Short mmCIF file of C-alpha atoms and ligand atoms in Angstrom, two decimals:
data_model
loop_
_atom_site.label_atom_id
_atom_site.label_comp_id
_atom_site.label_asym_id
_atom_site.label_seq_id
_atom_site.Cartn_x
_atom_site.Cartn_y
_atom_site.Cartn_z
CA MET M 1 -47.51 69.11 -9.95
CA ASN M 2 -46.77 65.60 -11.08
CA LEU M 3 -43.70 63.59 -10.29
CA LYS M 4 -42.43 63.30 -13.85
CA LYS M 5 -42.51 67.09 -14.21
CA LEU M 6 -40.67 67.53 -10.97
CA ILE M 7 -37.93 65.24 -12.12
CA ALA M 8 -37.59 66.89 -15.53
CA LEU M 9 -37.38 70.22 -13.83
CA GLY M 10 -34.68 69.36 -11.35
CA LEU M 11 -32.48 67.04 -13.33
CA ALA M 12 -30.81 68.48 -16.41
CA GLY M 13 -30.72 65.40 -18.52
CA CYS M 14 -34.52 65.14 -18.63
CA PHE M 15 -34.72 61.42 -17.82
CA LEU M 16 -37.64 59.75 -16.23
CA PHE M 17 -37.98 58.28 -12.78
CA SER M 18 -36.56 54.76 -12.71
CA GLY M 19 -36.45 53.85 -9.13
CA CYS M 20 -32.97 53.49 -7.63
CA ALA M 21 -32.42 54.87 -4.14
CA GLU M 22 -30.44 57.86 -5.22
CA GLN M 23 -33.15 58.88 -7.67
CA ARG M 24 -35.81 58.46 -5.04
CA ALA M 25 -33.83 60.71 -2.72
CA VAL M 26 -33.60 63.34 -5.44
CA ALA M 27 -37.28 63.08 -6.27
CA GLN M 28 -38.14 63.38 -2.62
CA GLN M 29 -36.00 66.47 -2.25
CA MET M 30 -37.72 68.04 -5.20
CA LEU M 31 -41.09 67.23 -3.87
CA GLU M 32 -40.15 69.13 -0.79
CA ASN M 33 -38.81 71.99 -2.94
CA SER M 34 -42.07 72.25 -4.69
CA LYS M 35 -43.75 73.19 -1.47
CA GLN M 36 -41.56 76.24 -1.18
CA GLU M 37 -43.09 79.64 -0.97
CA ASN M 38 -43.03 81.85 -4.05
CA ARG M 39 -41.93 79.03 -6.29
CA TYR M 40 -43.30 79.43 -9.81
CA GLU M 41 -42.70 77.14 -12.75
CA SER M 42 -43.73 76.93 -16.38
CA THR M 43 -43.06 74.55 -19.23
CA SER M 44 -43.26 75.61 -22.84
CA PHE M 45 -42.02 74.65 -26.29
CA ALA M 46 -39.71 77.07 -28.05
CA MET M 47 -36.52 77.04 -30.16
CA ASP M 48 -37.34 73.51 -31.07
CA THR M 49 -37.10 72.21 -27.49
CA ILE M 50 -38.90 71.86 -24.15
CA MET M 51 -38.20 74.70 -21.78
CA THR M 52 -38.88 74.68 -18.06
CA PHE M 53 -38.37 77.81 -15.97
CA THR M 54 -38.45 77.69 -12.23
CA ILE M 55 -38.39 81.09 -10.47
CA ILE M 56 -38.45 81.76 -6.73
CA HIS M 57 -39.73 85.27 -6.26
CA GLU M 58 -42.89 86.92 -5.12
CA ASP M 59 -43.58 88.23 -8.57
CA GLY M 60 -42.73 84.85 -10.09
CA GLU M 61 -45.99 84.58 -12.07
CA GLU M 62 -45.36 87.76 -14.03
CA LEU M 63 -41.64 87.00 -14.36
CA LEU M 64 -42.49 83.67 -16.03
CA ILE M 65 -44.48 85.58 -18.61
CA ASP M 66 -41.64 88.04 -19.16
CA ALA M 67 -39.17 85.14 -19.58
CA GLU M 68 -41.38 83.40 -22.11
CA GLN M 69 -41.87 86.60 -24.09
CA GLU M 70 -38.12 87.15 -24.15
CA VAL M 71 -37.59 83.67 -25.55
CA ARG M 72 -40.18 84.22 -28.26
CA ARG M 73 -38.61 87.58 -29.12
CA LEU M 74 -35.23 85.98 -29.60
CA GLU M 75 -36.60 82.96 -31.47
CA ASN M 76 -38.27 85.35 -33.95
CA LEU M 77 -34.95 86.98 -34.64
CA LEU M 78 -32.73 83.89 -34.65
CA SER M 79 -34.65 80.97 -36.07
CA VAL M 80 -33.49 79.61 -39.42
CA THR M 81 -37.03 78.50 -40.22
CA ILE M 82 -39.34 81.22 -39.02
CA ASP M 83 -40.37 83.57 -41.84
CA ASN M 84 -38.87 87.01 -41.67
CA SER M 85 -36.46 86.13 -38.91
CA GLU M 86 -33.35 88.22 -39.19
CA VAL M 87 -31.25 85.09 -39.67
CA LYS M 88 -33.54 84.04 -42.53
CA GLN M 89 -33.11 87.47 -44.11
CA ILE M 90 -29.38 87.21 -43.83
CA ASN M 91 -29.46 83.81 -45.46
CA GLU M 92 -31.79 84.88 -48.24
CA ASN M 93 -29.41 87.75 -49.10
CA ALA M 94 -26.32 85.68 -49.22
CA GLY M 95 -24.10 86.83 -52.11
CA ASN M 96 -26.47 89.70 -52.65
CA GLU M 97 -26.31 92.41 -49.97
CA PRO M 98 -25.65 93.10 -46.25
CA VAL M 99 -28.65 93.00 -44.00
CA ARG M 100 -29.26 95.33 -41.15
CA VAL M 101 -29.90 93.46 -37.88
CA SER M 102 -30.73 94.02 -34.25
CA ALA M 103 -28.15 94.23 -31.48
CA ASP M 104 -29.02 90.67 -30.34
CA THR M 105 -28.47 89.07 -33.78
CA LEU M 106 -25.30 91.09 -34.27
CA ALA M 107 -23.94 90.14 -30.87
CA LEU M 108 -24.68 86.47 -31.37
CA LEU M 109 -23.21 86.31 -34.86
CA GLN M 110 -20.05 87.96 -33.54
CA ALA M 111 -19.90 85.52 -30.57
CA GLY M 112 -20.40 82.68 -33.08
CA LYS M 113 -17.50 83.84 -35.19
CA GLU M 114 -15.29 84.30 -32.15
CA MET M 115 -16.05 80.82 -30.87
CA GLY M 116 -15.24 79.44 -34.39
CA ALA M 117 -11.88 81.21 -34.34
CA ALA M 118 -11.26 80.02 -30.72
CA THR M 119 -11.98 76.36 -31.48
CA GLY M 120 -10.08 76.03 -34.76
CA ASN M 121 -13.44 76.07 -36.65
CA ALA M 122 -14.73 73.04 -34.85
CA PHE M 123 -17.64 75.37 -34.08
CA ASP M 124 -18.92 76.80 -37.35
CA ILE M 125 -22.08 78.94 -37.60
CA ALA M 126 -21.79 78.83 -41.41
CA ILE M 127 -22.12 75.01 -41.47
CA SER M 128 -25.86 75.36 -42.34
CA PRO M 129 -25.75 74.28 -46.02
CA VAL M 130 -24.26 70.96 -44.92
CA VAL M 131 -26.69 70.55 -42.01
CA LYS M 132 -29.50 71.17 -44.46
CA ALA M 133 -28.13 68.62 -46.94
CA TRP M 134 -28.29 65.96 -44.22
CA GLY M 135 -31.94 66.96 -43.76
CA PHE M 136 -31.60 68.22 -40.23
CA THR M 137 -33.15 71.58 -41.02
CA GLU M 138 -36.46 70.35 -42.40
CA GLU M 139 -36.26 66.86 -40.70
CA GLU M 140 -36.12 65.08 -44.10
CA HIS M 141 -33.07 63.00 -43.37
CA SER M 142 -30.78 61.23 -45.90
CA VAL M 143 -27.07 60.75 -46.44
CA PRO M 144 -25.93 63.21 -49.07
CA ALA M 145 -23.63 62.28 -51.96
CA GLN M 146 -19.99 62.95 -51.23
CA GLU M 147 -19.82 65.38 -54.21
CA THR M 148 -22.63 67.29 -52.66
CA ILE M 149 -20.86 67.58 -49.34
CA ASP M 150 -17.67 68.59 -51.03
CA ALA M 151 -19.38 71.33 -52.98
CA LEU M 152 -21.22 72.65 -49.96
CA LEU M 153 -18.07 72.74 -47.83
CA THR M 154 -16.82 75.61 -50.03
CA LEU M 155 -19.68 77.64 -48.58
CA THR M 156 -18.97 77.19 -44.94
CA SER M 157 -15.98 79.50 -44.26
CA LEU M 158 -16.34 81.91 -41.36
CA ASP M 159 -14.16 84.36 -43.26
CA ASP M 160 -17.10 84.77 -45.63
CA VAL M 161 -19.44 85.82 -42.78
CA THR M 162 -18.87 89.55 -42.57
CA VAL M 163 -20.15 91.15 -39.31
CA ASP M 164 -20.04 95.00 -39.53
CA VAL M 165 -20.54 96.25 -36.04
CA GLU M 166 -20.39 99.93 -36.93
CA ASN M 167 -23.24 99.67 -39.47
CA SER M 168 -25.04 96.80 -37.58
CA THR M 169 -25.06 94.63 -40.78
CA VAL M 170 -24.21 91.01 -41.60
CA TYR M 171 -23.24 89.86 -45.12
CA LEU M 172 -22.66 86.36 -46.31
CA GLU M 173 -20.21 86.75 -49.17
CA LYS M 174 -21.21 83.81 -51.41
CA GLU M 175 -24.49 82.83 -52.84
CA GLY M 176 -25.80 79.64 -51.24
CA MET M 177 -24.16 80.43 -47.89
CA ALA M 178 -26.32 80.30 -44.70
CA VAL M 179 -25.84 80.72 -41.02
CA ASP M 180 -27.39 78.46 -38.40
CA LEU M 181 -27.35 79.53 -34.75
CA GLY M 182 -28.85 76.19 -33.54
CA GLY M 183 -25.55 75.39 -31.68
CA ILE M 184 -25.47 78.62 -29.70
CA ALA M 185 -28.91 80.39 -29.63
CA LYS M 186 -30.26 78.59 -26.59
CA GLY M 187 -27.15 79.37 -24.66
CA TYR M 188 -27.49 82.99 -25.64
CA ALA M 189 -31.22 82.95 -24.76
CA SER M 190 -30.33 81.56 -21.31
CA ASP M 191 -27.84 84.40 -20.74
CA LYS M 192 -30.43 86.97 -21.78
CA LEU M 193 -33.04 85.44 -19.54
CA ALA M 194 -30.69 85.38 -16.56
CA GLU M 195 -29.80 89.00 -17.16
CA LEU M 196 -33.41 89.99 -17.37
CA LEU M 197 -34.43 88.08 -14.25
CA LYS M 198 -31.43 89.22 -12.19
CA GLY M 199 -32.29 92.83 -13.31
CA LYS M 200 -35.71 92.31 -11.76
CA GLY M 201 -34.29 91.10 -8.43
CA VAL M 202 -34.49 87.38 -8.88
CA GLU M 203 -31.85 85.65 -6.75
CA SER M 204 -32.96 82.07 -7.16
CA ALA M 205 -34.09 80.43 -10.36
CA LEU M 206 -33.36 77.39 -12.58
CA LEU M 207 -33.74 77.82 -16.35
CA SER M 208 -33.83 74.69 -18.48
CA LEU M 209 -33.82 75.20 -22.26
CA GLY M 210 -33.54 71.66 -23.56
CA GLY M 211 -29.97 70.55 -22.96
CA ASN M 212 -29.07 74.05 -21.69
CA ILE M 213 -29.40 74.64 -17.92
CA CYS M 214 -28.77 77.99 -16.25
CA ALA M 215 -28.81 78.27 -12.48
CA ILE M 216 -29.29 81.63 -10.87
CA GLY M 217 -28.03 81.85 -7.27
CA THR M 218 -28.73 78.87 -5.10
CA LYS M 219 -31.96 77.36 -3.84
CA PRO M 220 -33.72 79.73 -1.41
CA ASP M 221 -32.41 77.72 1.59
CA GLY M 222 -28.86 78.37 0.31
CA SER M 223 -28.31 74.74 -0.85
CA LEU M 224 -26.94 74.10 -4.30
CA TRP M 225 -28.98 73.27 -7.41
CA LYS M 226 -28.75 69.58 -8.36
CA THR M 227 -28.78 68.47 -12.00
CA ALA M 228 -28.11 65.18 -13.64
CA VAL M 229 -25.80 64.42 -16.47
CA GLN M 230 -27.77 62.01 -18.63
CA ASN M 231 -26.44 58.58 -19.66
CA PRO M 232 -26.29 59.07 -23.45
CA LEU M 233 -27.21 55.41 -24.02
CA ASP M 234 -30.33 55.46 -21.77
CA ALA M 235 -32.70 58.35 -21.38
CA ASN M 236 -33.88 57.01 -18.06
CA ASP M 237 -30.50 57.02 -16.50
CA TYR M 238 -27.70 59.39 -15.62
CA VAL M 239 -23.89 59.04 -15.25
CA GLY M 240 -23.62 61.52 -12.43
CA LEU M 241 -24.94 64.46 -10.55
CA LEU M 242 -23.71 68.11 -10.55
CA GLU M 243 -24.30 70.45 -7.56
CA VAL M 244 -23.93 74.07 -8.63
CA SER M 245 -24.87 77.70 -8.08
CA ASP M 246 -24.77 80.67 -10.50
CA ILE M 247 -23.56 78.78 -13.53
CA CYS M 248 -24.74 77.34 -16.89
CA ILE M 249 -24.51 73.63 -17.80
CA VAL M 250 -24.90 72.67 -21.45
CA THR M 251 -24.87 69.15 -22.87
CA SER M 252 -24.44 68.20 -26.61
CA GLY M 253 -24.58 64.69 -27.82
CA GLY M 254 -25.09 62.66 -30.87
CA TYR M 255 -27.96 60.87 -29.08
CA GLN M 256 -30.08 63.97 -29.01
CA ARG M 257 -30.98 64.17 -32.73
CA TYR M 258 -30.20 61.49 -35.28
CA PHE M 259 -31.54 59.25 -38.00
CA GLU M 260 -30.80 55.80 -39.23
CA GLN M 261 -30.07 54.72 -42.76
CA ASN M 262 -29.01 51.19 -43.76
CA GLY M 263 -28.59 50.27 -40.04
CA LYS M 264 -26.20 53.13 -39.37
CA GLN M 265 -26.86 56.16 -37.15
CA TYR M 266 -26.14 59.73 -38.29
CA HIS M 267 -26.46 62.57 -35.81
CA HIS M 268 -26.80 66.33 -36.06
CA ILE M 269 -23.40 67.52 -34.96
CA ILE M 270 -21.33 67.99 -38.12
CA ASP M 271 -17.55 68.02 -38.22
CA PRO M 272 -16.87 71.17 -40.40
CA ALA M 273 -13.58 69.58 -41.55
CA THR M 274 -15.38 66.68 -43.31
CA GLY M 275 -19.05 67.64 -43.57
CA TRP M 276 -19.98 64.32 -41.91
CA PRO M 277 -21.44 63.80 -38.45
CA ALA M 278 -18.59 64.03 -35.99
CA GLU M 279 -17.28 60.59 -35.03
CA SER M 280 -14.80 61.59 -32.47
CA GLY M 281 -15.18 58.84 -29.89
CA LEU M 282 -17.59 60.81 -27.71
CA LEU M 283 -21.22 60.18 -26.86
CA SER M 284 -21.69 63.53 -25.08
CA VAL M 285 -20.00 66.62 -23.83
CA THR M 286 -21.25 68.72 -20.85
CA ILE M 287 -19.83 72.15 -20.37
CA VAL M 288 -19.97 74.09 -17.00
CA CYS M 289 -19.38 77.78 -17.61
CA GLU M 290 -20.62 81.15 -16.36
CA SER M 291 -21.57 82.16 -19.91
CA GLY M 292 -24.40 80.09 -21.39
CA THR M 293 -23.47 81.29 -24.87
CA LYS M 294 -19.94 80.10 -24.54
CA ALA M 295 -21.00 76.85 -22.91
CA ASP M 296 -23.36 76.12 -25.80
CA ALA M 297 -20.86 76.73 -28.50
CA LEU M 298 -18.16 74.74 -26.53
CA SER M 299 -20.39 71.76 -26.03
CA THR M 300 -20.83 71.41 -29.76
CA ALA M 301 -17.18 72.28 -30.57
CA LEU M 302 -15.59 69.90 -28.02
CA PHE M 303 -17.90 67.09 -29.21
CA VAL M 304 -16.39 67.64 -32.69
CA MET M 305 -12.80 67.75 -31.35
CA GLY M 306 -12.94 64.45 -29.43
CA LEU M 307 -11.55 63.81 -25.98
CA ASP M 308 -7.78 64.38 -26.56
CA ASP M 309 -8.07 67.64 -28.44
CA ALA M 310 -10.88 68.83 -26.14
CA LEU M 311 -8.73 68.27 -23.06
CA LYS M 312 -5.79 70.01 -24.76
CA TYR M 313 -8.09 72.96 -25.43
CA TRP M 314 -9.44 73.00 -21.88
CA LYS M 315 -5.90 73.26 -20.48
CA THR M 316 -5.40 76.48 -22.49
CA GLN M 317 -8.53 78.02 -20.97
CA ASN M 318 -9.58 78.85 -17.44
CA ASP M 319 -13.23 79.75 -17.68
CA PHE M 320 -15.00 76.47 -18.03
CA ASP M 321 -15.02 72.83 -16.94
CA ALA M 322 -16.35 69.69 -18.79
CA ILE M 323 -17.58 66.21 -18.52
CA PHE M 324 -17.07 63.77 -21.35
CA VAL M 325 -18.79 60.51 -21.93
CA THR M 326 -16.81 58.35 -24.47
CA THR M 327 -17.88 55.57 -26.76
CA ASP M 328 -15.48 53.38 -24.67
CA GLY M 329 -17.69 53.85 -21.58
CA GLU M 330 -15.49 56.32 -19.84
CA VAL M 331 -16.72 59.38 -17.98
CA VAL M 332 -13.99 62.06 -17.76
CA ALA M 333 -14.53 65.24 -15.67
CA THR M 334 -12.07 68.12 -15.60
CA GLU M 335 -10.48 68.95 -12.28
CA GLY M 336 -12.56 71.98 -11.47
CA LEU M 337 -15.51 69.63 -10.98
CA LYS M 338 -13.71 67.50 -8.43
CA ASP M 339 -16.11 68.40 -5.68
CA SER M 340 -19.32 69.40 -7.54
CA PHE M 341 -19.59 66.35 -9.78
CA GLN M 342 -20.60 63.04 -8.27
CA PHE M 343 -20.00 60.08 -10.57
CA GLU M 344 -22.92 57.53 -10.49
CA GLY M 345 -22.34 55.55 -13.65
CA GLN M 346 -20.57 52.52 -12.01
CA ASP M 347 -23.76 50.36 -12.06
CA ASN M 348 -23.93 50.75 -15.87
CA ASP M 349 -20.29 49.83 -16.38
CA PHE M 350 -19.01 53.32 -16.86
CA THR M 351 -15.56 54.03 -15.51
CA TYR M 352 -14.59 57.44 -14.08
CA ARG M 353 -11.47 59.58 -14.34
CA LEU M 354 -10.64 63.15 -13.30
CA ALA M 355 -8.59 65.05 -15.87
CA GLU M 356 -5.92 67.35 -14.30
CA ARG M 357 -4.24 70.32 -15.75
CA GLY M 358 -0.69 69.42 -14.76
P1 LIG J 401 -28.74 70.98 -29.63
O1 LIG J 401 -29.01 72.40 -30.23
O2 LIG J 401 -29.47 69.89 -30.27
O3 LIG J 401 -28.84 71.02 -28.15
P2 LIG J 401 -25.95 71.63 -30.14
O4 LIG J 401 -25.93 72.81 -29.25
O5 LIG J 401 -24.82 70.69 -30.06
O6 LIG J 401 -27.19 70.71 -29.96
O7 LIG J 401 -26.14 72.15 -31.56
C1 LIG J 401 -26.36 71.36 -32.70
C2 LIG J 401 -26.92 72.21 -33.79
O8 LIG J 401 -26.00 73.18 -34.23
C3 LIG J 401 -27.34 71.35 -35.01
O9 LIG J 401 -28.65 70.99 -35.03
C4 LIG J 401 -26.95 72.22 -36.19
O10 LIG J 401 -28.10 73.15 -36.39
C5 LIG J 401 -25.83 73.09 -35.65
N1 LIG J 401 -24.48 72.46 -35.86
C6 LIG J 401 -24.20 71.22 -36.27
N2 LIG J 401 -22.82 71.08 -36.30
C7 LIG J 401 -22.34 72.28 -35.93
C8 LIG J 401 -20.97 72.71 -35.77
N3 LIG J 401 -19.88 72.00 -36.00
N4 LIG J 401 -20.85 74.07 -35.38
C9 LIG J 401 -21.82 74.81 -35.14
N5 LIG J 401 -23.13 74.45 -35.29
C10 LIG J 401 -23.36 73.17 -35.70
MG1 LIG J 402 -24.24 73.81 -28.62
#
């Protein structure tokens, strides 16, 4: 196993080795981990991202195959681009007729609607026509005309996404509507994988699905999993380290996917209120939450909200914590992370603050 792969596996932000003492210590620790018995690891590409699964179990080799198959199964249901995916069928029948879907698609659409309602529509699974107009669906980017955006925004209301649980159908009320689960599907997949692996007796694993990390249990020696929160301005650097067990960590940031036009950057997280990439004063949001699905939706939603509204929202909830990196160079962690988050951004001129509930 090479060093680069080791680092990517252990540190959530997927940055490369750059040589400071702390990083060397982490790398060393991971080298030692790799010698552990029954440690199995695979890297694959699915759901438009690089996935690395590390499983510590005597049947790890087969379990890795099970995990990869589960991801493919979900991707084939949920992708907006794969032919015949259930999501594609829902979109193709917008304004026409309800589509019968599997329990997974139904559950995820329901969760998506719930997270939209919970976040004042900052999270919007029906934002797809706008995302597409910006070219993020087919990777043919350009800034749309304001009239185009205005027209498409009439097609993004969650009230027009009808999920009928009794009949297992989903119906988009208006022609031209479309749902896009890109902001929540990886989180859902990580929850399903964790459920599958735990059901097969796995007590120690680390699942990394792009910016979505899910830790099962602790490392076999009982110590905590260590992951890094990437410096959004430098892929080779991080702003801090999180030490966790049995939890999901999801990061969303404008730096992850964007294009440039006339010297200006436009990223892939759209503010459903304006139809433009969210410019909320944040570079990234990391959510720490037991539910990967919720963490994924929240990382996108709180990025849209901006720091002040996001902290107000956090204060009304008690099932997640967050780390924000602002455009002003501030790193803000919520108080539940007081002991598990270690700020490391001082060398790169970041300042640090703990946000309290009180
Ligand atoms: P990533 O999937 O790149 O890790 P996110 O979880 O933040 O990042 O999801 C961003 C994706 O979700 C976009 O590529 C787009 O498909 C979709 N999306 C963009 N804006 C929103 C939004 N406000 N609500 C829900 N989904 C969104
Ligand atoms: Mg998300």
